[in-house]
PDB file of C-alpha atoms and ligand atoms in Angstrom:
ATOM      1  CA  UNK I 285       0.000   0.000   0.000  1.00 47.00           C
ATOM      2  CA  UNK I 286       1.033   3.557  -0.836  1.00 46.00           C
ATOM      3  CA  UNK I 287       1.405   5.774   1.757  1.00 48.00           C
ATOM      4  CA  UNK I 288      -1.339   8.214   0.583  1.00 48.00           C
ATOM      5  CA  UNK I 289      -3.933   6.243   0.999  1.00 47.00           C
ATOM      6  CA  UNK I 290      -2.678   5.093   4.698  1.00 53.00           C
ATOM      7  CA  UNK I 291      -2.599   8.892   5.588  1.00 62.00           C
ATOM      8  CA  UNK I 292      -6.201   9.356   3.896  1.00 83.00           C
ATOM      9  CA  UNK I 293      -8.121   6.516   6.227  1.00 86.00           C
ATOM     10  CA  UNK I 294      -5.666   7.582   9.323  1.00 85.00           C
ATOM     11  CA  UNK I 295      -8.182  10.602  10.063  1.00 88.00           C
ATOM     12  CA  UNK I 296     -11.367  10.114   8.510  1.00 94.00           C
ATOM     13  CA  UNK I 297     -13.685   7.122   9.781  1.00 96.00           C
ATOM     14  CA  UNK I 298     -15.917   6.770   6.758  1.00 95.00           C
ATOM     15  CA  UNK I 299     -12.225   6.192   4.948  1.00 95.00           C
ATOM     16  CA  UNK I 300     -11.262   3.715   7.522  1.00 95.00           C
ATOM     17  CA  UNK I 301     -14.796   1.859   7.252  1.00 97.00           C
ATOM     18  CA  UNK I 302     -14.768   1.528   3.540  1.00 96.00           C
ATOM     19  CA  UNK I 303     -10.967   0.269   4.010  1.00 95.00           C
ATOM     20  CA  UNK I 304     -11.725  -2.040   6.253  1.00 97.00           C
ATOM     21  CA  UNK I 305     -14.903  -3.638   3.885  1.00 98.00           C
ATOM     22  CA  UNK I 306     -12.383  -3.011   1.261  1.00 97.00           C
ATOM     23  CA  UNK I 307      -9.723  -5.703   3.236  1.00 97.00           C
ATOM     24  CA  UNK I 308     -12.568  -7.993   3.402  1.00 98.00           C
ATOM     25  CA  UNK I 309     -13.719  -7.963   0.083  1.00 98.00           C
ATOM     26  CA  UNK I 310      -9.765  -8.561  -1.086  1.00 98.00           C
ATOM     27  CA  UNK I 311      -9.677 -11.305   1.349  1.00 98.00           C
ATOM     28  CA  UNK I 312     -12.755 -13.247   0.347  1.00 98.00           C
ATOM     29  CA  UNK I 313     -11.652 -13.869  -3.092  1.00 98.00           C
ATOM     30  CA  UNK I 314      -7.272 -13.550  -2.466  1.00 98.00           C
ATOM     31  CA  UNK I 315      -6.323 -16.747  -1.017  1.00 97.00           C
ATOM     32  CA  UNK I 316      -2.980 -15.247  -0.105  1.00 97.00           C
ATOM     33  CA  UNK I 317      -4.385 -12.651   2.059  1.00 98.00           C
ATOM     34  CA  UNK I 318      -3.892 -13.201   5.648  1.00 98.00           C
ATOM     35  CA  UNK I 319      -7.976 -11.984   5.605  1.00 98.00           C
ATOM     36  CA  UNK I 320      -8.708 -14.975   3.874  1.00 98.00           C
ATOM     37  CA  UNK I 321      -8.760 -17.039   7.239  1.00 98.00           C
ATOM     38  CA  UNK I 322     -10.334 -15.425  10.090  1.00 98.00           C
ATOM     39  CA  UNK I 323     -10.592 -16.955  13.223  1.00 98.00           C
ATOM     40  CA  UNK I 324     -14.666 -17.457  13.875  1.00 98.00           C
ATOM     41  CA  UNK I 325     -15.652 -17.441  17.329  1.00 98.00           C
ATOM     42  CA  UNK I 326     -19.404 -18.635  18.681  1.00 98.00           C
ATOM     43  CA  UNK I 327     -20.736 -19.297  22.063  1.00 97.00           C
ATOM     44  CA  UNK I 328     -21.621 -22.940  22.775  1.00 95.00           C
ATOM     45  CA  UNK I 329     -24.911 -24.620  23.810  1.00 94.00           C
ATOM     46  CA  UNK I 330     -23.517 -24.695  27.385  1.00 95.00           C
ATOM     47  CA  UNK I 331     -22.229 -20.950  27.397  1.00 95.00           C
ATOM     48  CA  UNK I 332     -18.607 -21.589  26.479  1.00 96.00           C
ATOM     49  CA  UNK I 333     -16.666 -19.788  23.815  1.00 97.00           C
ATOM     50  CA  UNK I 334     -15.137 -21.575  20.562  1.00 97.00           C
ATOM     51  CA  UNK I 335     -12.947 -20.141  17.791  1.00 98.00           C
ATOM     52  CA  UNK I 336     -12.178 -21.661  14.773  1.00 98.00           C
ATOM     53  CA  UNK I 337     -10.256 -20.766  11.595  1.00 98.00           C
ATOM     54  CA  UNK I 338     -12.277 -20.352   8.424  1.00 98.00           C
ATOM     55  CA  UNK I 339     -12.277 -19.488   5.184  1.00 98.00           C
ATOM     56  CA  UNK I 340     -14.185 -16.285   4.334  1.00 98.00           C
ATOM     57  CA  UNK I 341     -16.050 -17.134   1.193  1.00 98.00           C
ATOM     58  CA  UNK I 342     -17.672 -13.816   0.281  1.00 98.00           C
ATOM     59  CA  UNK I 343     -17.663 -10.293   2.122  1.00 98.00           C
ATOM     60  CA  UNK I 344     -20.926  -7.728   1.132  1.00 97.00           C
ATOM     61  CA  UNK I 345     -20.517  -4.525   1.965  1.00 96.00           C
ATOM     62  CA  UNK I 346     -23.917  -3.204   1.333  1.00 95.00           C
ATOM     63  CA  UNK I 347     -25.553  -5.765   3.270  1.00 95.00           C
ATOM     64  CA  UNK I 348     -22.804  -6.365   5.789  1.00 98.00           C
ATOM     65  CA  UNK I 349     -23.076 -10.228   4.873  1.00 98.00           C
ATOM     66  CA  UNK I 350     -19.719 -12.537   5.531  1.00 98.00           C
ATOM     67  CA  UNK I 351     -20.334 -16.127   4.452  1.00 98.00           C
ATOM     68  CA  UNK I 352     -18.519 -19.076   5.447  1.00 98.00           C
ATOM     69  CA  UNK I 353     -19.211 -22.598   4.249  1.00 98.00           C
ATOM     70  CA  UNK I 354     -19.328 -25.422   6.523  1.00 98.00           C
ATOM     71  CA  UNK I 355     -20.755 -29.594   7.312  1.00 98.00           C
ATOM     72  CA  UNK I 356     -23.747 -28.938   8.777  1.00 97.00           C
ATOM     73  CA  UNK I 357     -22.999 -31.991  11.120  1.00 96.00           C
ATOM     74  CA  UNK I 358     -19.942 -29.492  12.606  1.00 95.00           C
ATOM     75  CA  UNK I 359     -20.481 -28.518  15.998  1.00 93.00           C
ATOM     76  CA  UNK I 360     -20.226 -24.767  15.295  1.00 95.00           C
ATOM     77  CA  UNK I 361     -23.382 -25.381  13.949  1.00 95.00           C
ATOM     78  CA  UNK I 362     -24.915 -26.143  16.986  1.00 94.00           C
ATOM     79  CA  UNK I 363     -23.754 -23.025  18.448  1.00 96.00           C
ATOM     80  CA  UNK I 364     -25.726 -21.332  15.859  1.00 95.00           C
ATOM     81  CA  UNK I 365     -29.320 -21.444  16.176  1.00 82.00           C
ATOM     82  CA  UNK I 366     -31.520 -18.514  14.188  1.00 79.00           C
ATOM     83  CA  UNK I 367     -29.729 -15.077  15.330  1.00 85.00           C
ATOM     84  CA  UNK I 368     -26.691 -16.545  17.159  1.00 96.00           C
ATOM     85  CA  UNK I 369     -24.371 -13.981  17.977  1.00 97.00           C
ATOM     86  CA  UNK I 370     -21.003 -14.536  16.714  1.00 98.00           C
ATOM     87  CA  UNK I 371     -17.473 -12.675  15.894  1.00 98.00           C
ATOM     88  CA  UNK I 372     -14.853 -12.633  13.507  1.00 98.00           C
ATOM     89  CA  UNK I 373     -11.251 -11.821  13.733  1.00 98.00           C
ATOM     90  CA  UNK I 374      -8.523 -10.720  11.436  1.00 98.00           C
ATOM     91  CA  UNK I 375      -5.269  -9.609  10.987  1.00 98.00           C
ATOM     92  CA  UNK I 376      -3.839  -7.957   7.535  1.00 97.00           C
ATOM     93  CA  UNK I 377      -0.186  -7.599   8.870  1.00 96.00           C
ATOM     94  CA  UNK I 378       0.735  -5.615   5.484  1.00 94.00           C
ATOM     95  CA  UNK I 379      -2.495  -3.226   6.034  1.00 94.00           C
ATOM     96  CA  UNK I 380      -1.615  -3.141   9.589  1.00 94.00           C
ATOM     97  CA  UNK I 381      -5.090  -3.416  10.356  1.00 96.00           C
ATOM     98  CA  UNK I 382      -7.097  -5.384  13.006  1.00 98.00           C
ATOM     99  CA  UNK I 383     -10.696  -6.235  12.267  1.00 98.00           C
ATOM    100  CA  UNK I 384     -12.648  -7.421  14.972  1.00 98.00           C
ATOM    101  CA  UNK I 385     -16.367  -7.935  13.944  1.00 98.00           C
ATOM    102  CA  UNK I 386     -19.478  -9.067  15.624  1.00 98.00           C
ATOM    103  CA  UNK I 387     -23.226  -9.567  14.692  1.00 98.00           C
ATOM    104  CA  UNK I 388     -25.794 -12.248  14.423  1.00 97.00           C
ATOM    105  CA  UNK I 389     -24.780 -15.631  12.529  1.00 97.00           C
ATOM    106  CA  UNK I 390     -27.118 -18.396  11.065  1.00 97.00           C
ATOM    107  CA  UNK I 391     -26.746 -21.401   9.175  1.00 97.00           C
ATOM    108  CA  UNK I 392     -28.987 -22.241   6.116  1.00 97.00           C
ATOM    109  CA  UNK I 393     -28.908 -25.457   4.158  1.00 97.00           C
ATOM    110  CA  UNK I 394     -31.835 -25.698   1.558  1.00 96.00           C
ATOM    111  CA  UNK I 395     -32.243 -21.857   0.612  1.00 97.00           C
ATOM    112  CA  UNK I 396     -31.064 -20.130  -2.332  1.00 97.00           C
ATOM    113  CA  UNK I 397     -27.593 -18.727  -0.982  1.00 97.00           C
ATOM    114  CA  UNK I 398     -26.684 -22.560  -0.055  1.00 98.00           C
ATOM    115  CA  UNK I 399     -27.424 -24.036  -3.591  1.00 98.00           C
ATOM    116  CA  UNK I 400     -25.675 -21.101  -5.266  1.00 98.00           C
ATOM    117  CA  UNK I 401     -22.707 -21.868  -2.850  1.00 98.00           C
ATOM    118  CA  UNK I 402     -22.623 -25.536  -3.367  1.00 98.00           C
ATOM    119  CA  UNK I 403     -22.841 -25.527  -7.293  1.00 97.00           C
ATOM    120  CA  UNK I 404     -19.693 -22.768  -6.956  1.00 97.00           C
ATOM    121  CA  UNK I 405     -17.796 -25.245  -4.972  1.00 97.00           C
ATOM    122  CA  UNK I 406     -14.921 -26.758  -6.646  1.00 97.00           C
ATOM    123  CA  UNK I 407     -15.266 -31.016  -6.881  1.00 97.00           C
ATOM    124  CA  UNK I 408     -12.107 -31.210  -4.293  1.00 96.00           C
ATOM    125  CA  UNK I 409     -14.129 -28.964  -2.268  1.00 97.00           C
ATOM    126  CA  UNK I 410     -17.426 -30.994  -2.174  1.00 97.00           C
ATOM    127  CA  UNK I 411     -15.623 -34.316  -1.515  1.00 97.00           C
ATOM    128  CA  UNK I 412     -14.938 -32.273   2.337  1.00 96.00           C
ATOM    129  CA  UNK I 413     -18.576 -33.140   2.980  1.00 98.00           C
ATOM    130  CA  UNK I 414     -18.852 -36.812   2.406  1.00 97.00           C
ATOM    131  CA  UNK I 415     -17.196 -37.617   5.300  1.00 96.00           C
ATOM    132  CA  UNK I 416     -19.195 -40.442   7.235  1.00 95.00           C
ATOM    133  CA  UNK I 417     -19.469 -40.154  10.865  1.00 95.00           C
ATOM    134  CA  UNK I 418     -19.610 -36.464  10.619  1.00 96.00           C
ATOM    135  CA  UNK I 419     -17.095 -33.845  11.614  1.00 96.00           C
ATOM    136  CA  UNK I 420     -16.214 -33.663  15.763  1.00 94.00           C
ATOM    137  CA  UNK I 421     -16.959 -37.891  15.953  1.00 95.00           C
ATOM    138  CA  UNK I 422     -14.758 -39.988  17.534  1.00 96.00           C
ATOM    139  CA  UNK I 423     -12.639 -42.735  16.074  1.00 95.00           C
ATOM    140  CA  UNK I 424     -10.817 -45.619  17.515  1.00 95.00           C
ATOM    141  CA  UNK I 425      -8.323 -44.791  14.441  1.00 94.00           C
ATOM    142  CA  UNK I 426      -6.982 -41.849  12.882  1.00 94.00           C
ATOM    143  CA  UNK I 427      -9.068 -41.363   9.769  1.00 93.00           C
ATOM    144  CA  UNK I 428     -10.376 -39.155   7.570  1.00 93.00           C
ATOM    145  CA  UNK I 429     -14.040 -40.235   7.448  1.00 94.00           C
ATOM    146  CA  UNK I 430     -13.669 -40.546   3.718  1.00 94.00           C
ATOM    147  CA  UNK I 431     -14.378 -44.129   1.660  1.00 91.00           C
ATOM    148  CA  UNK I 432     -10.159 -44.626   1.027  1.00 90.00           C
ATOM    149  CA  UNK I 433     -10.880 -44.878  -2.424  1.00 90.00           C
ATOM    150  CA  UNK I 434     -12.068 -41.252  -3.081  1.00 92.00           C
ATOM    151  CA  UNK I 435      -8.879 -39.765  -0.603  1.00 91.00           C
ATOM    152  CA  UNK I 436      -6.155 -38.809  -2.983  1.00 88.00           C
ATOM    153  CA  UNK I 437      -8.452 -37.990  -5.915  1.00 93.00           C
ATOM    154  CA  UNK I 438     -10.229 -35.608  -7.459  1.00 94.00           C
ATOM    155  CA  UNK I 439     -14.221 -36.858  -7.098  1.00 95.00           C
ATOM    156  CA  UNK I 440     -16.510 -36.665  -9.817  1.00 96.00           C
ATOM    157  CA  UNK I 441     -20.215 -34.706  -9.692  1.00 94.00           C
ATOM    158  CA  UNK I 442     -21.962 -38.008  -9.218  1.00 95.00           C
ATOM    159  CA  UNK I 443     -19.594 -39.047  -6.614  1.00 96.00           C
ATOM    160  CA  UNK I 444     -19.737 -35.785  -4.175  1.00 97.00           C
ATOM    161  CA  UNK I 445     -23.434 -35.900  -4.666  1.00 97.00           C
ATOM    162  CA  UNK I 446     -24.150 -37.199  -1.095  1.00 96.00           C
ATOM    163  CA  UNK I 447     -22.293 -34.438   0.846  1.00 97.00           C
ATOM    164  CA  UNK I 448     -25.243 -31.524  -0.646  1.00 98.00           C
ATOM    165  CA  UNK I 449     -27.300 -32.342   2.450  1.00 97.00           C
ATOM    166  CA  UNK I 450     -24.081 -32.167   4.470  1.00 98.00           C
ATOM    167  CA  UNK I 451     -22.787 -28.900   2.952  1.00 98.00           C
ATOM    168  CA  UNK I 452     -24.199 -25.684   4.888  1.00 98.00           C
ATOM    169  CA  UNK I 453     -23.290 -21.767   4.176  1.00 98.00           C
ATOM    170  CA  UNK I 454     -22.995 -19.599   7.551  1.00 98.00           C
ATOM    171  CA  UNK I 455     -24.031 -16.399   7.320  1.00 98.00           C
ATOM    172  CA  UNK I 456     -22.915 -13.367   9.598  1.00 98.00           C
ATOM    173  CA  UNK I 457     -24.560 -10.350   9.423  1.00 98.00           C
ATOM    174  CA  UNK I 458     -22.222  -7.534  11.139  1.00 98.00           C
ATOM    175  CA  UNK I 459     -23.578  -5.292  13.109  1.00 98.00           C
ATOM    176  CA  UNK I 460     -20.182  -3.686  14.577  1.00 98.00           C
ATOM    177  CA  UNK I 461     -16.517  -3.665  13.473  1.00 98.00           C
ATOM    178  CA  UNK I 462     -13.728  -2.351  15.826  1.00 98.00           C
ATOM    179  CA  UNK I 463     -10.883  -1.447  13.440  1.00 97.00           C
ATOM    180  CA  UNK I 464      -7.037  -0.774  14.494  1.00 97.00           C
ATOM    181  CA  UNK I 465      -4.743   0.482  12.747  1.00 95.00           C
ATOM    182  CA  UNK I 466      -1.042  -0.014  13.978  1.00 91.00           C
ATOM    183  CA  UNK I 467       1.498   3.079  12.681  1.00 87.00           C
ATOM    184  CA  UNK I 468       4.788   4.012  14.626  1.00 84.00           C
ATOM    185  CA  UNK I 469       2.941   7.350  14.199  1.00 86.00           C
ATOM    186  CA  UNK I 470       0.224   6.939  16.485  1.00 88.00           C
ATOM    187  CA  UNK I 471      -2.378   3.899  16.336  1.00 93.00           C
ATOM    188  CA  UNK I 472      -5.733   4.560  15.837  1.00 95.00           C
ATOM    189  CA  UNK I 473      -8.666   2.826  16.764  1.00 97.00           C
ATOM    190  CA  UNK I 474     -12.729   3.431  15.586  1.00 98.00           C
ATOM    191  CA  UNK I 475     -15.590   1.435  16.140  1.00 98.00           C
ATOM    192  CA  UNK I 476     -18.595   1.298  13.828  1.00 98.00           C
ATOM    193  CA  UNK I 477     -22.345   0.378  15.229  1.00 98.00           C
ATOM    194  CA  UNK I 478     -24.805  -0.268  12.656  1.00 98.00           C
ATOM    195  CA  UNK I 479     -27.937   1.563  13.223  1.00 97.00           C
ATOM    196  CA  UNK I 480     -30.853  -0.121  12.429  1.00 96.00           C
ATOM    197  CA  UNK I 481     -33.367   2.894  12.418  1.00 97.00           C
ATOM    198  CA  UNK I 482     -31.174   4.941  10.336  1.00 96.00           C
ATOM    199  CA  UNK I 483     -29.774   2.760   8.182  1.00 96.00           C
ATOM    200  CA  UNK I 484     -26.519   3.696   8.307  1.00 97.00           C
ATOM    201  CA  UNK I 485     -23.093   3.014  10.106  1.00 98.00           C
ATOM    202  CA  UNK I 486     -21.788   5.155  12.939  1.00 98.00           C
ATOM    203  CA  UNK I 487     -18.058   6.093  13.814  1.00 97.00           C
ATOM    204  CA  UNK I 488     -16.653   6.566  16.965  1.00 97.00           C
ATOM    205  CA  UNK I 489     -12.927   6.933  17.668  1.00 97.00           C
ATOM    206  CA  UNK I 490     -11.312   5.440  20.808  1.00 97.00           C
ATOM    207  CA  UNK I 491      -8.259   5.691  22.100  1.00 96.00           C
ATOM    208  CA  UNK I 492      -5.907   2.298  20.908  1.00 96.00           C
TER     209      UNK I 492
HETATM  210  C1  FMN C 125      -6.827 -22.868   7.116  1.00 73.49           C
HETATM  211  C2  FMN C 125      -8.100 -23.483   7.656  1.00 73.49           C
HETATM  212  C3  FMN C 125      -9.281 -23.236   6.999  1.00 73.49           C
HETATM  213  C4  FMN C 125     -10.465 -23.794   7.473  1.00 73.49           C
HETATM  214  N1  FMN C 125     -11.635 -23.518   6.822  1.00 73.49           N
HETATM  215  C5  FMN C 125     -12.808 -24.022   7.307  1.00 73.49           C
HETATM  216  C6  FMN C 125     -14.043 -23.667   6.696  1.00 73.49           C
HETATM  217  O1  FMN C 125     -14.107 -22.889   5.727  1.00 73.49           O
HETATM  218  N2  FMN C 125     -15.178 -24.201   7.206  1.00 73.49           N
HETATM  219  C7  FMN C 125     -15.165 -25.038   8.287  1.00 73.49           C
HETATM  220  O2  FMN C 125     -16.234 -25.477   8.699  1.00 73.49           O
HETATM  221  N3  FMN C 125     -14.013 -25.388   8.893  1.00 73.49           N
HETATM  222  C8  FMN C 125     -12.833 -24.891   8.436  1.00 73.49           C
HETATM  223  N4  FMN C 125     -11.648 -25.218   9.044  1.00 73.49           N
HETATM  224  C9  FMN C 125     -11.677 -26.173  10.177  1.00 73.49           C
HETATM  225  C10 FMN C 125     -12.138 -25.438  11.445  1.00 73.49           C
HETATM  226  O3  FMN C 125     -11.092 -24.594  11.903  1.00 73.49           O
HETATM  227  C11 FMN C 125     -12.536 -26.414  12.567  1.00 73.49           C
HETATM  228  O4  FMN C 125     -11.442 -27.201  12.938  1.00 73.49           O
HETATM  229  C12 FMN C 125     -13.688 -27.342  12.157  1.00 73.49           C
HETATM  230  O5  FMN C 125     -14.614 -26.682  11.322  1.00 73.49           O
HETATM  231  C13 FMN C 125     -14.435 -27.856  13.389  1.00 73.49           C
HETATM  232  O6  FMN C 125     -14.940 -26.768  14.111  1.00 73.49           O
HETATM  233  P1  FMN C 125     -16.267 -26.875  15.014  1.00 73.49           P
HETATM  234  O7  FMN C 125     -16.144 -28.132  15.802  1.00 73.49           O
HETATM  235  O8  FMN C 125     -16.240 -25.660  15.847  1.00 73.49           O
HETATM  236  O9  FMN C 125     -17.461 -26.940  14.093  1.00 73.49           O
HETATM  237  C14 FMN C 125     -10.457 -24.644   8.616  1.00 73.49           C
HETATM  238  C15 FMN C 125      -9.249 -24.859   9.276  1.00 73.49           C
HETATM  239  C16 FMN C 125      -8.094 -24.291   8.806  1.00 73.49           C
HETATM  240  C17 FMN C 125      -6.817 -24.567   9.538  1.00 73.49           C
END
C-alpha cells in the first residue's frame, strides 16, 4: 500500500470503514491474504466460547453479509441457532489493520444462498462433505471419514453428490466492526455500530 492512501483513512472514519470492507472484500476472493482465514468465534450450547479458523467465502458490503461454508454436522453449527451472535477476527499484517467484527450468525442449508454456494464449490471442495461419521466424531483410528478410495483424488459430480445435504453456508450479518490500525505514528482505533433505524453506520474513535 502507498502511503497516501494510509494517511487518507488515518483521520477520517468513513475512509477507515470503507478500508476495512475493502480488506474484506480482497480477502474473500485472495487466497494469499492473511484476511482470507479469520478466526470465527461462537458461544456454545452450554455458554462456552469456541474459535475456529475459516475461510471467508464472500464479504458484502452493502448488506454487511460474511459467508462461510461449513458440514452442517460441525459442531459450530450447533452453536448457531436462528440469530446466534457470533465474531470474527482478522489480521492484515501488510495493512496493519485489526478487524474485529461481531453480529448475528445463522446457518442455512436448503435456501437459495446454499445451492448457489454448493454448485460454486470446486469437486475437491465438495468431496470435504462426504465424510461419514460427521465432523467432531470420535474414532478408535486416525481417519479421515472418507471411503479410502475417493482420498487422494479428485471426485466426480456423481460421486460428491451425497455431501449436498451435508454442505451448509454460515451467514454473519455484522452489526459492529472495531478497526485498528497499527502506525509508529500513532495507532488509531474506531468502532462502527450499525444503526438499524437509520440505516446507516456510525463512527466513533477510541483511544488504541
Ligand atoms: C486454514 C483453515 C481453513 C479452514 N476452513 C474451514 C471452513 O471454511 N469451514 C469449516 O467449517 N471449517 C474450516 N476449518 C476447520 C475449522 O477450523 C474447525 O477445525 C472445524 O470446522 C471444526 O470446528 P467446530 O467443531 O467448531 O465446528 C479450517 C481450518 C483451517 C486450519
Amino acid at each position: 500500500m502507498s502511503e497516501q492512501p494510509e494517511q487518507a483513512f488515518l483521520n477520517d472514519l468513513s475512509l477507515s470503514l470503507a478500508e476495512g470492507w475493502k480488506l474484506l472484500g480482497r480477502g474473500s476472493k485472495d487466497r494469499k491474504s492473511p484476511l482470507h482465514t479469520p478466526c470465527v468465534g461462537t458461544i456454545s450450547p452450554t455458554g462456552l466460547p469456541r474459535q475456529r479458523i475459516m475461510v471467508l467465502r464472500e464479504a458484502r458490503k452493502d448488506d454487511r453479509l460474511l459467508r462461510f461454508h461449513t458440514d452442517n454436522r460441525a459442531g459450530k453449527t450447533d452453536d448457531i441457532a436462528e440469530d446466534a451472535p457470533i465474531s470474527v477476527l482478522g489480521y492484515h499484517p501488510g495493512a496493519k489493520i485489526q478487524l474485529r467484527l461481531s453480529g448475528t450468525a445463522r446457518i442455512e442449508t436448503d435456501s437459495a444462498a446454499a445451492d448457489k454456494a454448493w454448485s460454486e464449490t470446486s469437486l475437491f471442495g465438495k468431496r470435504c462433505y462426504l465424510a461419514e461419521p460427521g465432523p467432531g466424531a470420535a474414532t478408535d483410528k486416525p481417519i479421515s471419514g472418507l471411503a479410502s478410495d475417493l482420498e487422494g483424488r479428485k471426485p466426480n459430480e456423481e460421486e460428491v453428490l451425497p455431501g449436498r445435504p451435508n454442505f451448509a453456508v454460515l451467514l454473519a450479518e455484522i452489526e459492529q466492526i472495531e478497526w485498528l490500525y497499527l502506525a509508529h505514528t500513532g495507532h488509531r482505533r474506531a468502532l462502527f455500530s450499525w444503526d438499524a433505524t437509520a440505516t446507516e453506520w456510525t463512527g466513533q474513535w477510541l483511544v488504541p
